[in-house]
Amino acid sequence: MEMKIEQRMVRDVHILDCSGKITLGEGTMTVRNTVRDILKDKGNKIVLNLADVNYIDSSGIGELVSTYTTVTNSGGQLKLLNLTKKIHELLQITKLLTVFQVFDDERAAIASFE
């Protein structure tokens, strides 16, 4: 299943509902390009909803870190929502859970920007 991102707005927060695989190539490029387009349009509050991401490889993890850095350096904030058990374990093993703000509830994720 290829990577797809559905975008929606809740107040001034961009919610990116990701589905499929975040792997080297199209998957990582889709995340990168979508977030860069948001930053270009002056959006700086971004939530990546990973509930329907069924696989992420090391390049995908690297892309999450790169995207986080890009957003932070642009004065924005990137938060993760609805990690699958597998992605949660990967972020725990790599100690990236200490870097990302992670939420299981969309309302809490949106409220965290205020």
Short mmCIF file of N, CA, C and O in Angstrom, two decimals:
data_model
loop_
_atom_site.label_atom_id
_atom_site.label_comp_id
_atom_site.label_asym_id
_atom_site.label_seq_id
_atom_site.Cartn_x
_atom_site.Cartn_y
_atom_site.Cartn_z
N MET A 1 0.85 -1.19 0.00
CA MET A 1 0.00 0.00 0.00
C MET A 1 0.88 1.23 0.00
O MET A 1 1.77 1.38 0.83
N GLU A 2 0.67 2.10 -0.98
CA GLU A 2 1.48 3.30 -1.06
C GLU A 2 1.07 4.32 0.01
O GLU A 2 -0.02 4.26 0.56
N MET A 3 1.95 5.23 0.26
CA MET A 3 1.75 6.27 1.27
C MET A 3 0.75 7.30 0.76
O MET A 3 0.87 7.78 -0.35
N LYS A 4 -0.23 7.61 1.61
CA LYS A 4 -1.19 8.67 1.28
C LYS A 4 -1.34 9.59 2.48
O LYS A 4 -1.25 9.13 3.62
N ILE A 5 -1.57 10.85 2.20
CA ILE A 5 -1.79 11.81 3.28
C ILE A 5 -3.04 12.62 2.96
O ILE A 5 -3.14 13.22 1.89
N GLU A 6 -3.99 12.58 3.88
CA GLU A 6 -5.18 13.44 3.78
C GLU A 6 -4.96 14.60 4.74
O GLU A 6 -4.63 14.39 5.90
N GLN A 7 -5.12 15.82 4.22
CA GLN A 7 -4.91 17.01 5.06
C GLN A 7 -6.24 17.58 5.50
O GLN A 7 -7.19 17.61 4.73
N ARG A 8 -6.27 18.03 6.72
CA ARG A 8 -7.44 18.77 7.21
C ARG A 8 -6.97 19.77 8.26
O ARG A 8 -5.85 19.66 8.77
N MET A 9 -7.82 20.74 8.50
CA MET A 9 -7.48 21.79 9.47
C MET A 9 -8.46 21.73 10.63
O MET A 9 -9.66 21.54 10.44
N VAL A 10 -7.94 21.86 11.82
CA VAL A 10 -8.77 22.06 13.00
C VAL A 10 -8.23 23.33 13.64
O VAL A 10 -7.09 23.35 14.11
N ARG A 11 -9.04 24.39 13.58
CA ARG A 11 -8.59 25.74 13.93
C ARG A 11 -7.35 26.06 13.10
O ARG A 11 -7.40 25.96 11.89
N ASP A 12 -6.22 26.38 13.71
CA ASP A 12 -5.03 26.70 12.92
C ASP A 12 -4.01 25.55 12.92
O ASP A 12 -2.84 25.75 12.60
N VAL A 13 -4.48 24.36 13.24
CA VAL A 13 -3.59 23.19 13.28
C VAL A 13 -3.83 22.33 12.03
O VAL A 13 -4.96 22.00 11.70
N HIS A 14 -2.73 22.00 11.36
CA HIS A 14 -2.80 21.12 10.19
C HIS A 14 -2.70 19.68 10.69
O HIS A 14 -1.70 19.30 11.30
N ILE A 15 -3.74 18.90 10.41
CA ILE A 15 -3.73 17.48 10.76
C ILE A 15 -3.44 16.70 9.48
O ILE A 15 -4.15 16.87 8.48
N LEU A 16 -2.42 15.89 9.50
CA LEU A 16 -2.07 15.07 8.35
C LEU A 16 -2.38 13.61 8.69
O LEU A 16 -1.68 13.00 9.49
N ASP A 17 -3.45 13.09 8.11
CA ASP A 17 -3.83 11.70 8.33
C ASP A 17 -3.04 10.83 7.34
O ASP A 17 -3.36 10.79 6.15
N CYS A 18 -2.04 10.16 7.85
CA CYS A 18 -1.16 9.36 7.00
C CYS A 18 -1.65 7.92 6.96
O CYS A 18 -2.12 7.39 7.97
N SER A 19 -1.51 7.29 5.80
CA SER A 19 -1.84 5.87 5.70
C SER A 19 -0.87 5.20 4.74
O SER A 19 -0.32 5.84 3.85
N GLY A 20 -0.66 3.92 4.98
CA GLY A 20 0.26 3.15 4.13
C GLY A 20 1.61 2.99 4.78
O GLY A 20 1.72 2.91 6.00
N LYS A 21 2.64 2.98 3.96
CA LYS A 21 4.00 2.75 4.44
C LYS A 21 4.84 4.02 4.31
O LYS A 21 4.79 4.68 3.28
N ILE A 22 5.61 4.31 5.35
CA ILE A 22 6.58 5.40 5.24
C ILE A 22 7.94 4.73 5.06
O ILE A 22 8.57 4.28 6.01
N THR A 23 8.32 4.59 3.80
CA THR A 23 9.57 3.92 3.47
C THR A 23 10.37 4.79 2.50
O THR A 23 9.85 5.77 1.96
N LEU A 24 11.62 4.40 2.31
CA LEU A 24 12.50 5.15 1.42
C LEU A 24 11.84 5.33 0.05
O LEU A 24 11.30 4.38 -0.51
N GLY A 25 11.89 6.53 -0.46
CA GLY A 25 11.33 6.81 -1.78
C GLY A 25 10.06 7.62 -1.66
O GLY A 25 10.03 8.66 -1.01
N GLU A 26 9.00 7.11 -2.26
CA GLU A 26 7.76 7.87 -2.33
C GLU A 26 7.18 8.20 -0.96
O GLU A 26 6.69 9.30 -0.73
N GLY A 27 7.25 7.25 -0.04
CA GLY A 27 6.69 7.47 1.29
C GLY A 27 7.34 8.63 2.01
O GLY A 27 6.67 9.53 2.53
N THR A 28 8.67 8.64 2.02
CA THR A 28 9.37 9.73 2.72
C THR A 28 9.20 11.06 1.97
O THR A 28 9.06 12.10 2.60
N MET A 29 9.18 10.99 0.64
CA MET A 29 9.01 12.22 -0.15
C MET A 29 7.62 12.82 0.06
O MET A 29 7.48 14.04 0.11
N THR A 30 6.63 11.98 0.21
CA THR A 30 5.26 12.47 0.42
C THR A 30 5.18 13.26 1.72
O THR A 30 4.62 14.35 1.77
N VAL A 31 5.76 12.71 2.78
CA VAL A 31 5.76 13.40 4.07
C VAL A 31 6.52 14.72 3.95
O VAL A 31 6.03 15.78 4.34
N ARG A 32 7.72 14.65 3.39
CA ARG A 32 8.58 15.83 3.28
C ARG A 32 7.90 16.94 2.48
O ARG A 32 7.85 18.10 2.91
N ASN A 33 7.37 16.60 1.31
CA ASN A 33 6.77 17.61 0.45
C ASN A 33 5.50 18.22 1.06
O ASN A 33 5.26 19.42 0.95
N THR A 34 4.71 17.38 1.70
CA THR A 34 3.47 17.88 2.30
C THR A 34 3.80 18.87 3.42
O THR A 34 3.20 19.95 3.50
N VAL A 35 4.74 18.53 4.27
CA VAL A 35 5.09 19.42 5.38
C VAL A 35 5.74 20.70 4.85
O VAL A 35 5.43 21.80 5.32
N ARG A 36 6.58 20.60 3.85
CA ARG A 36 7.21 21.80 3.30
C ARG A 36 6.18 22.74 2.68
O ARG A 36 6.30 23.96 2.79
N ASP A 37 5.17 22.17 2.02
CA ASP A 37 4.10 23.00 1.45
C ASP A 37 3.35 23.75 2.56
O ASP A 37 3.00 24.91 2.39
N ILE A 38 3.12 23.08 3.67
CA ILE A 38 2.43 23.73 4.79
C ILE A 38 3.29 24.87 5.33
O ILE A 38 2.80 25.97 5.57
N LEU A 39 4.59 24.62 5.50
CA LEU A 39 5.49 25.66 6.02
C LEU A 39 5.55 26.84 5.04
O LEU A 39 5.60 28.00 5.46
N LYS A 40 5.54 26.53 3.74
CA LYS A 40 5.60 27.57 2.72
C LYS A 40 4.36 28.47 2.81
O LYS A 40 4.43 29.67 2.54
N ASP A 41 3.24 27.87 3.17
CA ASP A 41 1.98 28.61 3.30
C ASP A 41 1.80 29.20 4.70
O ASP A 41 0.70 29.55 5.10
N LYS A 42 2.90 29.29 5.45
CA LYS A 42 2.93 29.91 6.78
C LYS A 42 2.24 29.09 7.87
O LYS A 42 1.93 29.62 8.93
N GLY A 43 1.98 27.83 7.60
CA GLY A 43 1.45 26.97 8.65
C GLY A 43 2.60 26.52 9.53
O GLY A 43 3.71 26.28 9.03
N ASN A 44 2.40 26.48 10.83
CA ASN A 44 3.50 26.06 11.70
C ASN A 44 3.06 25.15 12.85
O ASN A 44 3.85 24.84 13.72
N LYS A 45 1.81 24.72 12.81
CA LYS A 45 1.32 23.78 13.82
C LYS A 45 0.85 22.53 13.07
O LYS A 45 -0.16 22.55 12.37
N ILE A 46 1.62 21.46 13.23
CA ILE A 46 1.38 20.27 12.41
C ILE A 46 1.29 19.03 13.31
O ILE A 46 2.11 18.84 14.20
N VAL A 47 0.28 18.22 13.04
CA VAL A 47 0.12 16.94 13.73
C VAL A 47 0.14 15.84 12.68
O VAL A 47 -0.61 15.89 11.71
N LEU A 48 1.04 14.87 12.86
CA LEU A 48 1.07 13.71 11.98
C LEU A 48 0.28 12.59 12.65
O LEU A 48 0.68 12.08 13.69
N ASN A 49 -0.85 12.25 12.06
CA ASN A 49 -1.67 11.16 12.58
C ASN A 49 -1.21 9.87 11.90
O ASN A 49 -1.43 9.67 10.71
N LEU A 50 -0.57 9.00 12.67
CA LEU A 50 0.03 7.79 12.10
C LEU A 50 -0.81 6.53 12.36
O LEU A 50 -0.31 5.41 12.23
N ALA A 51 -2.08 6.71 12.68
CA ALA A 51 -2.94 5.57 13.04
C ALA A 51 -3.01 4.52 11.93
O ALA A 51 -3.07 3.33 12.22
N ASP A 52 -2.99 4.95 10.67
CA ASP A 52 -3.13 4.00 9.56
C ASP A 52 -1.82 3.74 8.83
O ASP A 52 -1.82 3.28 7.69
N VAL A 53 -0.70 4.05 9.49
CA VAL A 53 0.61 3.71 8.91
C VAL A 53 0.95 2.30 9.37
O VAL A 53 1.10 2.04 10.56
N ASN A 54 0.99 1.38 8.42
CA ASN A 54 1.19 -0.03 8.80
C ASN A 54 2.65 -0.46 8.78
O ASN A 54 2.98 -1.56 9.22
N TYR A 55 3.54 0.38 8.28
CA TYR A 55 4.95 0.02 8.27
C TYR A 55 5.80 1.28 8.13
O TYR A 55 5.44 2.20 7.41
N ILE A 56 6.89 1.29 8.84
CA ILE A 56 7.84 2.40 8.71
C ILE A 56 9.24 1.80 8.80
O ILE A 56 9.51 0.98 9.68
N ASP A 57 10.10 2.15 7.85
CA ASP A 57 11.46 1.61 7.89
C ASP A 57 12.41 2.66 8.46
O ASP A 57 11.97 3.74 8.91
N SER A 58 13.70 2.37 8.45
CA SER A 58 14.67 3.29 9.04
C SER A 58 14.68 4.64 8.31
O SER A 58 14.86 5.68 8.93
N SER A 59 14.44 4.61 7.01
CA SER A 59 14.36 5.87 6.26
C SER A 59 13.14 6.68 6.69
O SER A 59 13.19 7.91 6.76
N GLY A 60 12.06 5.98 6.98
CA GLY A 60 10.85 6.66 7.45
C GLY A 60 11.08 7.30 8.81
O GLY A 60 10.64 8.42 9.06
N ILE A 61 11.77 6.58 9.70
CA ILE A 61 12.11 7.15 11.01
C ILE A 61 13.00 8.38 10.81
O ILE A 61 12.79 9.42 11.43
N GLY A 62 13.97 8.24 9.90
CA GLY A 62 14.85 9.37 9.60
C GLY A 62 14.07 10.55 9.05
O GLY A 62 14.36 11.70 9.37
N GLU A 63 13.05 10.27 8.25
CA GLU A 63 12.24 11.35 7.69
C GLU A 63 11.44 12.05 8.77
O GLU A 63 11.29 13.27 8.75
N LEU A 64 10.94 11.29 9.74
CA LEU A 64 10.22 11.92 10.86
C LEU A 64 11.15 12.88 11.60
O LEU A 64 10.76 13.99 11.96
N VAL A 65 12.38 12.46 11.84
CA VAL A 65 13.35 13.31 12.54
C VAL A 65 13.68 14.54 11.70
O VAL A 65 13.71 15.67 12.20
N SER A 66 13.92 14.31 10.41
CA SER A 66 14.24 15.42 9.51
C SER A 66 13.08 16.42 9.43
O SER A 66 13.29 17.64 9.47
N THR A 67 11.87 15.89 9.34
CA THR A 67 10.69 16.76 9.28
C THR A 67 10.53 17.54 10.59
O THR A 67 10.24 18.74 10.58
N TYR A 68 10.75 16.85 11.70
CA TYR A 68 10.68 17.53 13.01
C TYR A 68 11.69 18.69 13.06
O TYR A 68 11.36 19.80 13.48
N THR A 69 12.90 18.43 12.60
CA THR A 69 13.94 19.46 12.60
C THR A 69 13.58 20.62 11.69
O THR A 69 13.72 21.79 12.07
N THR A 70 13.08 20.31 10.51
CA THR A 70 12.68 21.35 9.56
C THR A 70 11.59 22.24 10.15
O THR A 70 11.66 23.47 10.09
N VAL A 71 10.59 21.61 10.75
CA VAL A 71 9.47 22.37 11.32
C VAL A 71 9.96 23.21 12.50
O VAL A 71 9.64 24.40 12.60
N THR A 72 10.75 22.62 13.37
CA THR A 72 11.26 23.34 14.55
C THR A 72 12.13 24.53 14.13
O THR A 72 12.01 25.63 14.68
N ASN A 73 13.01 24.31 13.15
CA ASN A 73 13.88 25.39 12.69
C ASN A 73 13.10 26.50 11.99
O ASN A 73 13.59 27.62 11.86
N SER A 74 11.89 26.19 11.55
CA SER A 74 11.04 27.20 10.93
C SER A 74 10.15 27.90 11.95
O SER A 74 9.26 28.67 11.58
N GLY A 75 10.36 27.59 13.22
CA GLY A 75 9.57 28.22 14.27
C GLY A 75 8.26 27.52 14.55
O GLY A 75 7.40 28.06 15.24
N GLY A 76 8.09 26.34 14.00
CA GLY A 76 6.83 25.61 14.18
C GLY A 76 6.97 24.47 15.15
O GLY A 76 8.00 24.29 15.80
N GLN A 77 5.89 23.70 15.25
CA GLN A 77 5.86 22.53 16.12
C GLN A 77 5.24 21.36 15.37
O GLN A 77 4.25 21.53 14.66
N LEU A 78 5.85 20.20 15.54
CA LEU A 78 5.35 18.96 14.94
C LEU A 78 5.08 17.97 16.05
O LEU A 78 5.94 17.75 16.91
N LYS A 79 3.88 17.40 16.05
CA LYS A 79 3.52 16.43 17.07
C LYS A 79 2.98 15.18 16.40
O LYS A 79 2.48 15.24 15.28
N LEU A 80 3.10 14.07 17.09
CA LEU A 80 2.66 12.79 16.54
C LEU A 80 1.40 12.33 17.25
O LEU A 80 1.26 12.52 18.46
N LEU A 81 0.52 11.71 16.49
CA LEU A 81 -0.77 11.27 17.03
C LEU A 81 -1.01 9.82 16.64
O LEU A 81 -0.70 9.40 15.52
N ASN A 82 -1.58 9.05 17.57
CA ASN A 82 -2.04 7.69 17.31
C ASN A 82 -0.97 6.77 16.74
O ASN A 82 -1.12 6.19 15.66
N LEU A 83 0.11 6.63 17.47
CA LEU A 83 1.15 5.71 17.02
C LEU A 83 0.64 4.27 17.13
O LEU A 83 -0.03 3.92 18.10
N THR A 84 0.97 3.47 16.14
CA THR A 84 0.66 2.04 16.25
C THR A 84 1.63 1.45 17.27
O THR A 84 2.65 2.07 17.62
N LYS A 85 1.32 0.25 17.74
CA LYS A 85 2.19 -0.38 18.72
C LYS A 85 3.61 -0.54 18.17
O LYS A 85 4.60 -0.27 18.86
N LYS A 86 3.71 -0.94 16.91
CA LYS A 86 5.02 -1.15 16.28
C LYS A 86 5.82 0.16 16.19
O LYS A 86 7.01 0.19 16.51
N ILE A 87 5.17 1.23 15.75
CA ILE A 87 5.87 2.51 15.63
C ILE A 87 6.26 3.02 17.02
O ILE A 87 7.36 3.55 17.20
N HIS A 88 5.38 2.83 17.98
CA HIS A 88 5.69 3.24 19.34
C HIS A 88 6.95 2.52 19.84
O HIS A 88 7.85 3.13 20.41
N GLU A 89 7.02 1.21 19.56
CA GLU A 89 8.20 0.44 19.97
C GLU A 89 9.46 0.93 19.28
O GLU A 89 10.52 1.06 19.90
N LEU A 90 9.34 1.23 17.97
CA LEU A 90 10.50 1.72 17.23
C LEU A 90 11.01 3.04 17.81
O LEU A 90 12.22 3.24 17.97
N LEU A 91 10.08 3.94 18.11
CA LEU A 91 10.48 5.24 18.66
C LEU A 91 11.05 5.09 20.08
O LEU A 91 11.92 5.85 20.49
N GLN A 92 10.56 4.08 20.79
CA GLN A 92 11.08 3.83 22.13
C GLN A 92 12.51 3.27 22.06
O GLN A 92 13.38 3.73 22.78
N ILE A 93 12.72 2.32 21.17
CA ILE A 93 14.04 1.69 21.01
C ILE A 93 15.07 2.74 20.60
O ILE A 93 16.20 2.74 21.08
N THR A 94 14.66 3.62 19.70
CA THR A 94 15.59 4.64 19.19
C THR A 94 15.65 5.87 20.10
O THR A 94 16.35 6.83 19.79
N LYS A 95 14.91 5.84 21.19
CA LYS A 95 14.83 6.92 22.18
C LYS A 95 14.26 8.21 21.59
O LYS A 95 14.43 9.30 22.13
N LEU A 96 13.56 8.10 20.47
CA LEU A 96 12.96 9.28 19.86
C LEU A 96 11.67 9.69 20.55
O LEU A 96 11.16 10.78 20.31
N LEU A 97 11.15 8.82 21.41
CA LEU A 97 9.96 9.22 22.17
C LEU A 97 10.29 10.40 23.09
O LEU A 97 9.40 11.12 23.51
N THR A 98 11.57 10.58 23.39
CA THR A 98 11.97 11.72 24.23
C THR A 98 12.04 13.01 23.40
O THR A 98 12.12 14.09 23.96
N VAL A 99 12.04 12.87 22.08
CA VAL A 99 12.13 14.04 21.19
C VAL A 99 10.73 14.51 20.80
O VAL A 99 10.42 15.70 20.87
N PHE A 100 9.90 13.58 20.37
CA PHE A 100 8.57 13.93 19.87
C PHE A 100 7.57 14.03 21.00
O PHE A 100 7.63 13.29 21.97
N GLN A 101 6.62 14.93 20.82
CA GLN A 101 5.44 14.93 21.69
C GLN A 101 4.43 14.01 21.03
O GLN A 101 4.09 14.19 19.86
N VAL A 102 3.99 13.01 21.77
CA VAL A 102 3.12 11.97 21.21
C VAL A 102 1.79 11.98 21.95
O VAL A 102 1.76 12.08 23.18
N PHE A 103 0.70 11.86 21.18
CA PHE A 103 -0.64 11.88 21.76
C PHE A 103 -1.46 10.72 21.24
O PHE A 103 -1.27 10.26 20.11
N ASP A 104 -2.39 10.25 22.07
CA ASP A 104 -3.35 9.23 21.65
C ASP A 104 -4.71 9.85 21.39
O ASP A 104 -5.62 9.19 20.91
N ASP A 105 -4.87 11.12 21.73
CA ASP A 105 -6.15 11.80 21.61
C ASP A 105 -5.96 13.08 20.79
O ASP A 105 -5.12 13.93 21.13
N GLU A 106 -6.74 13.21 19.70
CA GLU A 106 -6.58 14.35 18.81
C GLU A 106 -6.86 15.68 19.51
O GLU A 106 -6.14 16.67 19.29
N ARG A 107 -7.89 15.70 20.35
CA ARG A 107 -8.21 16.96 21.04
C ARG A 107 -7.04 17.40 21.93
O ARG A 107 -6.72 18.58 22.01
N ALA A 108 -6.42 16.44 22.59
CA ALA A 108 -5.29 16.77 23.46
C ALA A 108 -4.11 17.28 22.62
O ALA A 108 -3.41 18.21 23.03
N ALA A 109 -3.91 16.67 21.46
CA ALA A 109 -2.82 17.11 20.58
C ALA A 109 -3.05 18.55 20.13
O ALA A 109 -2.14 19.38 20.15
N ILE A 110 -4.28 18.86 19.73
CA ILE A 110 -4.60 20.22 19.27
C ILE A 110 -4.48 21.21 20.43
O ILE A 110 -3.91 22.29 20.28
N ALA A 111 -4.98 20.82 21.59
CA ALA A 111 -4.93 21.71 22.76
C ALA A 111 -3.49 21.99 23.18
O ALA A 111 -3.20 23.04 23.75
N SER A 112 -2.58 21.08 22.89
CA SER A 112 -1.19 21.24 23.33
C SER A 112 -0.48 22.39 22.63
O SER A 112 0.56 22.86 23.08
N PHE A 113 -1.04 22.89 21.53
CA PHE A 113 -0.43 24.01 20.83
C PHE A 113 -0.75 25.35 21.50
O PHE A 113 -0.14 26.35 21.20
N GLU A 114 -1.75 25.35 22.38
CA GLU A 114 -2.20 26.62 22.98
C GLU A 114 -1.38 26.99 24.18
O GLU A 114 -0.72 26.22 24.77
#
